[in-house]
PDB file of C-alpha atoms in Angstrom:
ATOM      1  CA  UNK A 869     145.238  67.067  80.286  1.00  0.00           C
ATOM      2  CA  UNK A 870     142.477  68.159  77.773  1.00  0.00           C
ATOM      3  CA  UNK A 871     140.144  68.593  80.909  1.00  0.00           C
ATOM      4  CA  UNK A 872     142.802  71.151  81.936  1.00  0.00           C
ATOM      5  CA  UNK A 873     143.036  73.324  78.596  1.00  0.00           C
ATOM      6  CA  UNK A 874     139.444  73.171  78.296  1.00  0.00           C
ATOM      7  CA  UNK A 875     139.100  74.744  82.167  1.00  0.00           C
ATOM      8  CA  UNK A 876     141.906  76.953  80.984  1.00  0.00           C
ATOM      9  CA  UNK A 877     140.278  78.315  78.236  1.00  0.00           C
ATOM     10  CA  UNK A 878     137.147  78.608  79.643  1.00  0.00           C
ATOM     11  CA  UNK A 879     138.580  81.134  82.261  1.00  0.00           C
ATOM     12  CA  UNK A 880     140.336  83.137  79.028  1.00  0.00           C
ATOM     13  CA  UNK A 881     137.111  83.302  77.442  1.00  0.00           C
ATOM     14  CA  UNK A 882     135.650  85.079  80.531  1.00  0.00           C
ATOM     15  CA  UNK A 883     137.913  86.977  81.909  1.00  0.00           C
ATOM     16  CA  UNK A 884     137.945  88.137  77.627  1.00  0.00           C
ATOM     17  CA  UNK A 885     134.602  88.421  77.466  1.00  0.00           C
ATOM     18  CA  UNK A 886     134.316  90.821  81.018  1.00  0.00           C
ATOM     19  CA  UNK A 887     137.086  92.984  79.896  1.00  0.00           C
ATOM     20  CA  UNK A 888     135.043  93.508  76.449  1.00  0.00           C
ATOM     21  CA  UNK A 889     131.738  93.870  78.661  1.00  0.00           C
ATOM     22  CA  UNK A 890     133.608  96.728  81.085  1.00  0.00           C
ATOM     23  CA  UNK A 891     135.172  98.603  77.939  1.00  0.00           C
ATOM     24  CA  UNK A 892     131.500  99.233  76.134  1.00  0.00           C
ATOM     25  CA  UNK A 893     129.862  99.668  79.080  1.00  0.00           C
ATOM     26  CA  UNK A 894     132.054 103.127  80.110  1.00  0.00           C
ATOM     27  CA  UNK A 895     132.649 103.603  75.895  1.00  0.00           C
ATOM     28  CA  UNK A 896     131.628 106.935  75.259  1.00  0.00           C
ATOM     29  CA  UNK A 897     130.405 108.168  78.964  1.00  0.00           C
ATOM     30  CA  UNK A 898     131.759 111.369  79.178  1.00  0.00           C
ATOM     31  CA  UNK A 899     131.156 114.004  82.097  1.00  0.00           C
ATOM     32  CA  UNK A 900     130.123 117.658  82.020  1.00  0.00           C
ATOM     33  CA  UNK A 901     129.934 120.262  85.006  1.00  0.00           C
ATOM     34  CA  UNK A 902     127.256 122.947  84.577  1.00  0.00           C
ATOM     35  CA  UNK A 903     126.002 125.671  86.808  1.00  0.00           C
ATOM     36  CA  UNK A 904     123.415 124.349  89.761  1.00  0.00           C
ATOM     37  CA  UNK A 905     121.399 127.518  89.847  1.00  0.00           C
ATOM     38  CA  UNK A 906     118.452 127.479  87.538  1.00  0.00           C
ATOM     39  CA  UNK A 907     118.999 129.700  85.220  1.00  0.00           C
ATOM     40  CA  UNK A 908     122.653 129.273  84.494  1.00  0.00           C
ATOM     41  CA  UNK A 909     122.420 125.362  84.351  1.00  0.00           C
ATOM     42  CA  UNK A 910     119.555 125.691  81.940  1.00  0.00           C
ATOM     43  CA  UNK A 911     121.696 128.409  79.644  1.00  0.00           C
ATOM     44  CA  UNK A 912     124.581 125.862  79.589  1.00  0.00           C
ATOM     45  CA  UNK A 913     122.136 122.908  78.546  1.00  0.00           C
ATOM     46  CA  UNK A 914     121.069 125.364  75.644  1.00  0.00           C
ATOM     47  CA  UNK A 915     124.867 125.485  74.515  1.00  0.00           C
ATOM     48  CA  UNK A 916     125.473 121.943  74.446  1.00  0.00           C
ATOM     49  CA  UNK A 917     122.367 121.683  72.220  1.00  0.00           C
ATOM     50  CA  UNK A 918     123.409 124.425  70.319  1.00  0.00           C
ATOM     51  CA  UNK A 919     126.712 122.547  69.584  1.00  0.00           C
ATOM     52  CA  UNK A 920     124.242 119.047  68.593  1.00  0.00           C
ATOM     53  CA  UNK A 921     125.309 117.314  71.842  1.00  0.00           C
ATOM     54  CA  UNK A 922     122.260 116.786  73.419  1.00  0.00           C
ATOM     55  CA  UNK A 923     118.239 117.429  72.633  1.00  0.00           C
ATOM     56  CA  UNK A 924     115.886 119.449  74.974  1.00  0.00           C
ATOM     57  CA  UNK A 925     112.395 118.577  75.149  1.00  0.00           C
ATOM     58  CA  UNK A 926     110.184 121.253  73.095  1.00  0.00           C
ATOM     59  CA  UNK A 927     109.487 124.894  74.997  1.00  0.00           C
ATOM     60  CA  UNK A 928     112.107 123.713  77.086  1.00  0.00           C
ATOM     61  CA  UNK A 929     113.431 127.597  78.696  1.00  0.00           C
ATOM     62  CA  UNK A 930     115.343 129.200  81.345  1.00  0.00           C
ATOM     63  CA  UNK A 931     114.308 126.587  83.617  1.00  0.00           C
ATOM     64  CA  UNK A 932     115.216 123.327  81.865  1.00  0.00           C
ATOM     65  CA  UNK A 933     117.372 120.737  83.578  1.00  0.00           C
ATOM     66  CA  UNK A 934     119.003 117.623  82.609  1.00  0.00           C
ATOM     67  CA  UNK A 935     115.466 116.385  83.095  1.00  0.00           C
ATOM     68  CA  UNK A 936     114.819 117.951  80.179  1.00  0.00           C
ATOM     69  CA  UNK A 937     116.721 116.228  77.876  1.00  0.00           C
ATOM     70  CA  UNK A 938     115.337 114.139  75.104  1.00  0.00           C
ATOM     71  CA  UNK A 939     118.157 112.718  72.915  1.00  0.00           C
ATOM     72  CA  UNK A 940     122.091 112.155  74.385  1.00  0.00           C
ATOM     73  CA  UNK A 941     123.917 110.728  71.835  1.00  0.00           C
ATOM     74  CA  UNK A 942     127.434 111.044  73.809  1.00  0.00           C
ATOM     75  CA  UNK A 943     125.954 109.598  76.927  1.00  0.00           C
ATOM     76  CA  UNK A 944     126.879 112.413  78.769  1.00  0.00           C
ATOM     77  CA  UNK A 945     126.343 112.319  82.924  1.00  0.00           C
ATOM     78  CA  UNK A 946     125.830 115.981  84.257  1.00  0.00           C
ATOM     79  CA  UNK A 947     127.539 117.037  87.384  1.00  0.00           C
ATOM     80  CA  UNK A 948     125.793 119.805  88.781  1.00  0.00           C
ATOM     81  CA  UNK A 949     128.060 122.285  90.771  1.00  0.00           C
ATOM     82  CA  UNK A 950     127.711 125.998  92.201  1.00  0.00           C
ATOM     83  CA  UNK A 951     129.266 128.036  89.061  1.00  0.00           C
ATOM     84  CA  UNK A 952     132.056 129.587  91.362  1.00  0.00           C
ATOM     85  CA  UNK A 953     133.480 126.011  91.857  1.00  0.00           C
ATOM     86  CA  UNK A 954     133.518 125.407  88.208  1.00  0.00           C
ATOM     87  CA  UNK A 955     137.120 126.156  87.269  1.00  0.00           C
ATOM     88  CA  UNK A 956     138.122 123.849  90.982  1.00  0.00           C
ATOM     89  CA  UNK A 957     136.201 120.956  89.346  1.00  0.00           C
ATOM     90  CA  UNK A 958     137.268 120.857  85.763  1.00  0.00           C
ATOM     91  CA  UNK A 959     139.961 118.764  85.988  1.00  0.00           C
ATOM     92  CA  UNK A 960     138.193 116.159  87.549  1.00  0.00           C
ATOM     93  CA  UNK A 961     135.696 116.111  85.097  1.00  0.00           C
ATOM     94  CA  UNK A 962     136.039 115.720  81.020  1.00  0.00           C
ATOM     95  CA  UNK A 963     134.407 119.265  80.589  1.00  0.00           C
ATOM     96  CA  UNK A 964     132.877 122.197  82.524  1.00  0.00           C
ATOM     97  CA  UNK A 965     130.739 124.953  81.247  1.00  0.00           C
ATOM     98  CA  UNK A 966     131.935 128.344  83.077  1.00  0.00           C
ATOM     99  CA  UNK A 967     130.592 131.610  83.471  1.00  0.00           C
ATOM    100  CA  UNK A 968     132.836 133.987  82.041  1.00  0.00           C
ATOM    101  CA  UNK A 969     133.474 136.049  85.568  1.00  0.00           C
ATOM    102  CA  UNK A 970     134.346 133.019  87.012  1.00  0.00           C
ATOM    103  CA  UNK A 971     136.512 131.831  84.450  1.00  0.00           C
ATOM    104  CA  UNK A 972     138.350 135.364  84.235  1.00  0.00           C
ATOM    105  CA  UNK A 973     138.719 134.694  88.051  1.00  0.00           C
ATOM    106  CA  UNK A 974     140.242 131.448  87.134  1.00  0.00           C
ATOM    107  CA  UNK A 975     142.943 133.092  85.118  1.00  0.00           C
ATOM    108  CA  UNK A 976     141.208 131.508  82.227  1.00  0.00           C
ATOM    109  CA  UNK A 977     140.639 133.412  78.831  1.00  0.00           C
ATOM    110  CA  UNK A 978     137.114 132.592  76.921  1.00  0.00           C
ATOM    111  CA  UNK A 979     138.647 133.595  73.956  1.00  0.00           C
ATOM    112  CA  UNK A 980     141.319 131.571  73.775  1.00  0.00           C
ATOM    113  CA  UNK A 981     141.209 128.643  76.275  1.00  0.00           C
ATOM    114  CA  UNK A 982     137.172 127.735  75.663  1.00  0.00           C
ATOM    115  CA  UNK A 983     136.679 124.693  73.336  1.00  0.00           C
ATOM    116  CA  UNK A 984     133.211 126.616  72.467  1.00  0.00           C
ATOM    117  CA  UNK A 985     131.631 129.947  73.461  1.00  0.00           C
ATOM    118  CA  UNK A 986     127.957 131.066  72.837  1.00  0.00           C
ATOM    119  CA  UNK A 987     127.004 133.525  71.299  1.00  0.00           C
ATOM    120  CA  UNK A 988     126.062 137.135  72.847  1.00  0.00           C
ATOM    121  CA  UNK A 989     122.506 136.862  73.833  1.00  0.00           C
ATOM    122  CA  UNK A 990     120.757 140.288  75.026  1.00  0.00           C
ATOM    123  CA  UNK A 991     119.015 137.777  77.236  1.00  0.00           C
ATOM    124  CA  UNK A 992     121.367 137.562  79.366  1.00  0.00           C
ATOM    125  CA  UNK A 993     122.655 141.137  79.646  1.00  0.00           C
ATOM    126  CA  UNK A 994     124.592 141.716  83.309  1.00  0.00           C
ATOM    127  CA  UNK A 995     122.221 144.428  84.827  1.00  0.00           C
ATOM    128  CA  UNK A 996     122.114 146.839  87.993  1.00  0.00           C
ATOM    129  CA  UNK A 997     119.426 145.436  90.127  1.00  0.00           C
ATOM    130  CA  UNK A 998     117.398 147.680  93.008  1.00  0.00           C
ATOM    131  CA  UNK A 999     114.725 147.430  94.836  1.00  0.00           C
ATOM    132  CA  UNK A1000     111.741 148.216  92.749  1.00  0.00           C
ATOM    133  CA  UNK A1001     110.926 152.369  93.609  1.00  0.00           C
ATOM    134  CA  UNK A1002     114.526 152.955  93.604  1.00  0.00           C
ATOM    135  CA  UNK A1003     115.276 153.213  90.061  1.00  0.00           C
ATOM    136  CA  UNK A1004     114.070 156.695  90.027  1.00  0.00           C
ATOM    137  CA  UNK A1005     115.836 158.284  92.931  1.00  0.00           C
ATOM    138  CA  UNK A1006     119.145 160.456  92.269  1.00  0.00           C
ATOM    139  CA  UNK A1007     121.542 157.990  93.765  1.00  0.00           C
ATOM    140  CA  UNK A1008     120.299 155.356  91.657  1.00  0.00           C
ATOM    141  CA  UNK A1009     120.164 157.517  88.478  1.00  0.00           C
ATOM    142  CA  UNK A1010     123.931 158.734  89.282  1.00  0.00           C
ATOM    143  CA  UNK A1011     124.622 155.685  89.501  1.00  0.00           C
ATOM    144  CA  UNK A1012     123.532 154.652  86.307  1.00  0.00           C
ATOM    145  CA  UNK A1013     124.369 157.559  84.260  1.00  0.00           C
ATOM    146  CA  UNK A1014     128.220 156.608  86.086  1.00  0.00           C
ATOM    147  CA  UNK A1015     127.875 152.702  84.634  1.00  0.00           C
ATOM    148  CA  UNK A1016     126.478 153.962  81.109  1.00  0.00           C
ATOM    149  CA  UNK A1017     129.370 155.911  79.852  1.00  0.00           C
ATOM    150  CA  UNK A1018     131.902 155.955  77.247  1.00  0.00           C
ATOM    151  CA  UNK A1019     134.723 155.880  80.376  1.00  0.00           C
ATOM    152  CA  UNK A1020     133.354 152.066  81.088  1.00  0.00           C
ATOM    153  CA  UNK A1021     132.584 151.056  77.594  1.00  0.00           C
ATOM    154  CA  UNK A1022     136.505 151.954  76.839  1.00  0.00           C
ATOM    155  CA  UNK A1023     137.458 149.935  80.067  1.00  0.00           C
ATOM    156  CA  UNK A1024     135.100 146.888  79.040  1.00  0.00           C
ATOM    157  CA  UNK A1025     136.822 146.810  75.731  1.00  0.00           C
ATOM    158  CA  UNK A1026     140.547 147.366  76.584  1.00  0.00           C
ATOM    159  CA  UNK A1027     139.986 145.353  79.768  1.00  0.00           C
ATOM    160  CA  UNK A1028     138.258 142.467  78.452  1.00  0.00           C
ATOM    161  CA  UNK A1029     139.530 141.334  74.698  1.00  0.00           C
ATOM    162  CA  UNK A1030     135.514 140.135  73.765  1.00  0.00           C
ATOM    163  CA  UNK A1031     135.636 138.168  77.239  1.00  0.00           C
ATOM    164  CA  UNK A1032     133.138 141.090  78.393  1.00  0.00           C
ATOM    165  CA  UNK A1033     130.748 142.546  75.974  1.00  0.00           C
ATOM    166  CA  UNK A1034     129.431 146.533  76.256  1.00  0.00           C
ATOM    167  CA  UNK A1035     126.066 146.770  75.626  1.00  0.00           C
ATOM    168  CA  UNK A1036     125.475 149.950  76.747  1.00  0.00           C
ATOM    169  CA  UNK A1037     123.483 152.267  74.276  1.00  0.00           C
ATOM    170  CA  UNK A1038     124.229 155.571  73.351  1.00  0.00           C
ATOM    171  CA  UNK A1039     126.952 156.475  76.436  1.00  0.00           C
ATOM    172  CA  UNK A1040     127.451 159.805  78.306  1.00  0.00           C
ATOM    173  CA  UNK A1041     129.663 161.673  79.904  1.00  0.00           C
ATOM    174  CA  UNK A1042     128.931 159.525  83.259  1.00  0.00           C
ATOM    175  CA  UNK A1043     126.751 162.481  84.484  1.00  0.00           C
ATOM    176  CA  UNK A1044     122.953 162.485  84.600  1.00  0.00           C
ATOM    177  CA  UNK A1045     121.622 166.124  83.783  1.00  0.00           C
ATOM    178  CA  UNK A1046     118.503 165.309  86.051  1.00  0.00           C
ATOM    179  CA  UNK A1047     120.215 164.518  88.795  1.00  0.00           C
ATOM    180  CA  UNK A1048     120.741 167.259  91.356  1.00  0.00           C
ATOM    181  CA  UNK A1049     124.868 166.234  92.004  1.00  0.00           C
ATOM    182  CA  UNK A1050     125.107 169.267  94.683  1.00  0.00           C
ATOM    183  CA  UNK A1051     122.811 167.549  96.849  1.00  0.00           C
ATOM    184  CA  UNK A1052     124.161 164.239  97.083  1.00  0.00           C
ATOM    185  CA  UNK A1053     127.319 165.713  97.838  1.00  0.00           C
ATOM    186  CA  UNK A1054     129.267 163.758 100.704  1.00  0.00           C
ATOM    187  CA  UNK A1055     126.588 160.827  99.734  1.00  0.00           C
ATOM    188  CA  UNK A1056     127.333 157.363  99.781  1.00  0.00           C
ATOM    189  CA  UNK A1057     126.124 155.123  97.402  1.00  0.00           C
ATOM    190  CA  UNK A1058     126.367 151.110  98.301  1.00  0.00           C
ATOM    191  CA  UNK A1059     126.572 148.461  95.898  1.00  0.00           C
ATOM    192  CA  UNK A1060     127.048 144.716  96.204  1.00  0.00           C
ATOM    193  CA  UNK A1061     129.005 142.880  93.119  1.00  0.00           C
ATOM    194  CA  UNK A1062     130.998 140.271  91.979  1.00  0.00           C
ATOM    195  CA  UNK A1063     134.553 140.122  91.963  1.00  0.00           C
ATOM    196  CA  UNK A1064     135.279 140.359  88.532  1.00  0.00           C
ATOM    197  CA  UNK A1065     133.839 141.606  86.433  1.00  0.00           C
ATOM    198  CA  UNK A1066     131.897 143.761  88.449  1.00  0.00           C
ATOM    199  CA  UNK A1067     133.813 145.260  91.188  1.00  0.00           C
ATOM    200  CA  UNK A1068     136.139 146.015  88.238  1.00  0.00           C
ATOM    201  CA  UNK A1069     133.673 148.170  86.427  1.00  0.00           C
ATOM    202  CA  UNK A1070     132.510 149.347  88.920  1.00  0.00           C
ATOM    203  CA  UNK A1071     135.584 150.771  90.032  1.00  0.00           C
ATOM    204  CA  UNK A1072     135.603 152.968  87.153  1.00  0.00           C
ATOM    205  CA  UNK A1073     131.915 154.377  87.389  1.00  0.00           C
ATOM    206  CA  UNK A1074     133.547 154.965  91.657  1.00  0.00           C
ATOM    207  CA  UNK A1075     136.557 157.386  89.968  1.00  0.00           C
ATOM    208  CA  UNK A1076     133.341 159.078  87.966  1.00  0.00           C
ATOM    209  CA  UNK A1077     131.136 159.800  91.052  1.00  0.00           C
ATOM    210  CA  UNK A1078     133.797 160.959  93.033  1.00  0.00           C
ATOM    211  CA  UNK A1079     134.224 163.718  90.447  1.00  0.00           C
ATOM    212  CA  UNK A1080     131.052 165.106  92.284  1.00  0.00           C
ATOM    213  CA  UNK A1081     132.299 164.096  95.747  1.00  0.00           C
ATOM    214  CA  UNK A1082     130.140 161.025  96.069  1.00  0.00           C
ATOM    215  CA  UNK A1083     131.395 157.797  97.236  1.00  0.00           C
ATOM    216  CA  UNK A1084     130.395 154.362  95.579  1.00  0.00           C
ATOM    217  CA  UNK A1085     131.248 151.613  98.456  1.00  0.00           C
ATOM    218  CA  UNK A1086     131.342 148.120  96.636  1.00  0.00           C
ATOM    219  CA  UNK A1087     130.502 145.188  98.804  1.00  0.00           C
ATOM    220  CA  UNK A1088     131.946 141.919  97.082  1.00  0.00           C
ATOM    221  CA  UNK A1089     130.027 138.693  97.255  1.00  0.00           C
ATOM    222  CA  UNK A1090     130.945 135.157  95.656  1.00  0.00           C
ATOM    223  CA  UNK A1091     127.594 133.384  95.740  1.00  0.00           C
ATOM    224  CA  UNK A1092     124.115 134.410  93.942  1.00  0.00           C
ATOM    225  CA  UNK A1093     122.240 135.027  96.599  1.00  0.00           C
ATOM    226  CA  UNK A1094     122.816 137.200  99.237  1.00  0.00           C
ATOM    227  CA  UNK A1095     123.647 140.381  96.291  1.00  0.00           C
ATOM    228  CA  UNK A1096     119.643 139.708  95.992  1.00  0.00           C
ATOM    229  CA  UNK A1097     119.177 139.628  99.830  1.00  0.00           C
ATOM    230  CA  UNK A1098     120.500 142.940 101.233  1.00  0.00           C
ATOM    231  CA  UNK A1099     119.388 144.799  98.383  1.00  0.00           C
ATOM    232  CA  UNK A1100     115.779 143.332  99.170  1.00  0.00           C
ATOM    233  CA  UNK A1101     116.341 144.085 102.813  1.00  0.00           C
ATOM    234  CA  UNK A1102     117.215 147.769 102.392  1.00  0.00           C
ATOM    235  CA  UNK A1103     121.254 146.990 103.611  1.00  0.00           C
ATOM    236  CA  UNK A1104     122.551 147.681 100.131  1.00  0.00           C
ATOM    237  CA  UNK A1105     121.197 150.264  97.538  1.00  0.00           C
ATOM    238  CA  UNK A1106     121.915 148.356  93.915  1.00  0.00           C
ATOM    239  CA  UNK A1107     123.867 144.715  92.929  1.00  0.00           C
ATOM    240  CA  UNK A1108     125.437 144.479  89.826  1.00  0.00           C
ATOM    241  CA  UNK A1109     126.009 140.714  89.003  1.00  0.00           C
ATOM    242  CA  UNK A1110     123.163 139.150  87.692  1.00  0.00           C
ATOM    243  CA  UNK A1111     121.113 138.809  84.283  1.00  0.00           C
ATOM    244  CA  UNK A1112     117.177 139.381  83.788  1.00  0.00           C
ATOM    245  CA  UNK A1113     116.467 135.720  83.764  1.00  0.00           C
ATOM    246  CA  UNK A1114     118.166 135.542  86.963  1.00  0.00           C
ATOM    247  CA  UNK A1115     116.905 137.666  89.023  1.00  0.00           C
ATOM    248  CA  UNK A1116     113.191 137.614  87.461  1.00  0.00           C
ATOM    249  CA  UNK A1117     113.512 133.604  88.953  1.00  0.00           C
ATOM    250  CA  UNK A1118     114.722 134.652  92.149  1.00  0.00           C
ATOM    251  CA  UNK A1119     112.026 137.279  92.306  1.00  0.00           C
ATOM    252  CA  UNK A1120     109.497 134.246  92.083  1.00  0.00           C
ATOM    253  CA  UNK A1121     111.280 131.975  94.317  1.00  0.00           C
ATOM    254  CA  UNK A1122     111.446 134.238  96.845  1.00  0.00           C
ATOM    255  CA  UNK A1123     108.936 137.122  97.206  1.00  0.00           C
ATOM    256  CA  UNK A1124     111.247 139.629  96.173  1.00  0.00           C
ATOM    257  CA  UNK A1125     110.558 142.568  94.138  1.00  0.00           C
ATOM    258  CA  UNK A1126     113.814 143.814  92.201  1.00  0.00           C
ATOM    259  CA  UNK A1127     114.184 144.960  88.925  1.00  0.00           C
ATOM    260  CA  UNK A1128     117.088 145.941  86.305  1.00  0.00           C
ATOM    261  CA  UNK A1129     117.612 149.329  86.514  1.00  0.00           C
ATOM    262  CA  UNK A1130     120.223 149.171  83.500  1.00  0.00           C
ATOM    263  CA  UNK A1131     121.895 146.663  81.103  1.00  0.00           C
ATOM    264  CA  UNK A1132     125.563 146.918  81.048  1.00  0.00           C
ATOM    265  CA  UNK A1133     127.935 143.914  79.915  1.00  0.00           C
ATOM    266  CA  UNK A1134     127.006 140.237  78.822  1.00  0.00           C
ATOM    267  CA  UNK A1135     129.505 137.620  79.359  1.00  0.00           C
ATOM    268  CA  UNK A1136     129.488 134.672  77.039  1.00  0.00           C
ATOM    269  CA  UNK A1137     129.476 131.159  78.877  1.00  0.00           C
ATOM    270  CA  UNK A1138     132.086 128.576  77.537  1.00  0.00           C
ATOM    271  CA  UNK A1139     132.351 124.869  77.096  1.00  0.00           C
ATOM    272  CA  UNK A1140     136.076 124.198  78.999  1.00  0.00           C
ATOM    273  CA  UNK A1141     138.185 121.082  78.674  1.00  0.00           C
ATOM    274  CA  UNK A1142     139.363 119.457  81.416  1.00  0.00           C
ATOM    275  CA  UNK A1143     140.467 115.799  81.527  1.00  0.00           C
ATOM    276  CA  UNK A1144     139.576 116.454  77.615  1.00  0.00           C
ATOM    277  CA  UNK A1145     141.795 118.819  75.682  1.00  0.00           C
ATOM    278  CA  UNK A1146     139.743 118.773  72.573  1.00  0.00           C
ATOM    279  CA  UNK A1147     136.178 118.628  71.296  1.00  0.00           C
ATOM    280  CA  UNK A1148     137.574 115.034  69.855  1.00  0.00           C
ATOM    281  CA  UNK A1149     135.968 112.650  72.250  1.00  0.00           C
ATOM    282  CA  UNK A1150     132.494 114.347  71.952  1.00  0.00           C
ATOM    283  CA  UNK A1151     132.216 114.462  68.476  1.00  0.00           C
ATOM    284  CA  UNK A1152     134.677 116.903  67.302  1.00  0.00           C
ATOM    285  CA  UNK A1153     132.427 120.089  66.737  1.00  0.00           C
TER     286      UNK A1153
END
């Protein structure tokens, strides 16, 4: 009989000390999504430091990785997903860090539904990109003088509610008085863009050219790279989706020679809950 309780409590003790074991090993581990592409995944590792959740190694930039990472206090495991799959994944992760167009897309307000947003950065200032020559021709320049004007800036800001930031610098009528309008009459001007917030801007610099019988045809794209690609190739004449850092990587990556033509919005990134509600469970910031 004593041989029995002592087998019995041996097993207790075991099966105790397993389910102790199992509990601290996953105490703590918590799971973020970030962007994949370089740039992006580095900007949302700069948040999370910002917020005193993790450490990057010094000079750590626009590159950095979770590689980078010197101190992670919260044990946090990175799950590395294209940023327009962000808002599919969240819920199967604790948090996600979004891009704001894709979080717009996602019916999701940075505002109000982001447990933290950065701060504006000019750094990352949404630009029209061209092919590097092209900034001076007259489509181009209509273009731009269509983008930088007080019509968009009062779109950005009605549209947006501080999800979409204006920083356009002393705004015009939409017309370019260097531009000779009369002969680019019946021209069409091609431009690839996101979905939103792009194509959505863009739409209003489109109602501005037309004034002067020019047509702006918007391609949409979902993905980061091909915007880059047919404007490179000649196929498209500007893309308006991308910040410096961006595109100034892709440039190196890939041989390409494009450059911002003009800044127009920046779009804060935010830190998302999603099997999380709060900031609780990673310290409470």
């Amino acid at each position: 009989m004593k041989r029995i309780f002592t087998v019995i409590l041996a097993t207790i003790l075991v099966v105790a000390t397993f389910t102790t074991l199992s509990a601290c090993s996953g105490s703590g581990s918590l799971t973020i999504a970030v962007p994949n592409d370089t740039t992006n995944e580095a900007r949302a590792l700069m948040l999370l430091q910002e917020l005193g959740y993790i450490k990057l190694k010094e000079g750590a930039d626009i590159t950095a990785t979770p590689r980078d990472i010197t101190e992670n206090p919260y044990n946090i495991t990175f799950k590395e997903v294209e940023a327009a799959q962000l808002p599919n994944v969240r819920r199967d992760v604790d948090y996600a860090i979004i891009n704001s167009n894709y979080a717009i897309e996602a019916k999701l307000s940075p505002a109000s539904d982001s447990l933290a947003l950065e701060g504006s950065s000019s750094a990352y200032n949404n630009i029209l990109a061209v092919k590097a020559g092209a900034e001076n021709t007259d489509k181009i320049k209509a273009l731009t003088a269509a983008l930088k004007s007080q019509k968009v800036i009062n779109f950005i800001e009605q549209q947006y509610n501080g999800a979409v930031i204006s920083v356009i610098n002393n705004p015009g009528n939409g017309f370019d008085a260097t531009v000779d309008y009369q002969a680019l009459d019946g021209t069409t001007i091609s431009i690839a863009a996101s979905p939103t917030p792009h194509t959505e801007i863009l739409k209003v610099a489109r109602e501005i050219l037309a004034e002067r019988n020019i047509t702006l045809r918007i391609t949409e794209y979902t993905d980061y790279i091909q915007p880059n690609n047919v404007v490179d190739s000649g196929e498209i004449d500007a893309n308006y989706f991308q910040h410096t850092p961006y595109l100034e990587d892709f440039n190196q990556k890939n041989g390409t020679n494009l450059i911002s033509a003009a800044e127009i919005h920046v779009e804060p990134m935010g830190l998302y809950g999603g099997k999380q509600t709060s900031l609780d469970a990673i310290g409470g910031k």
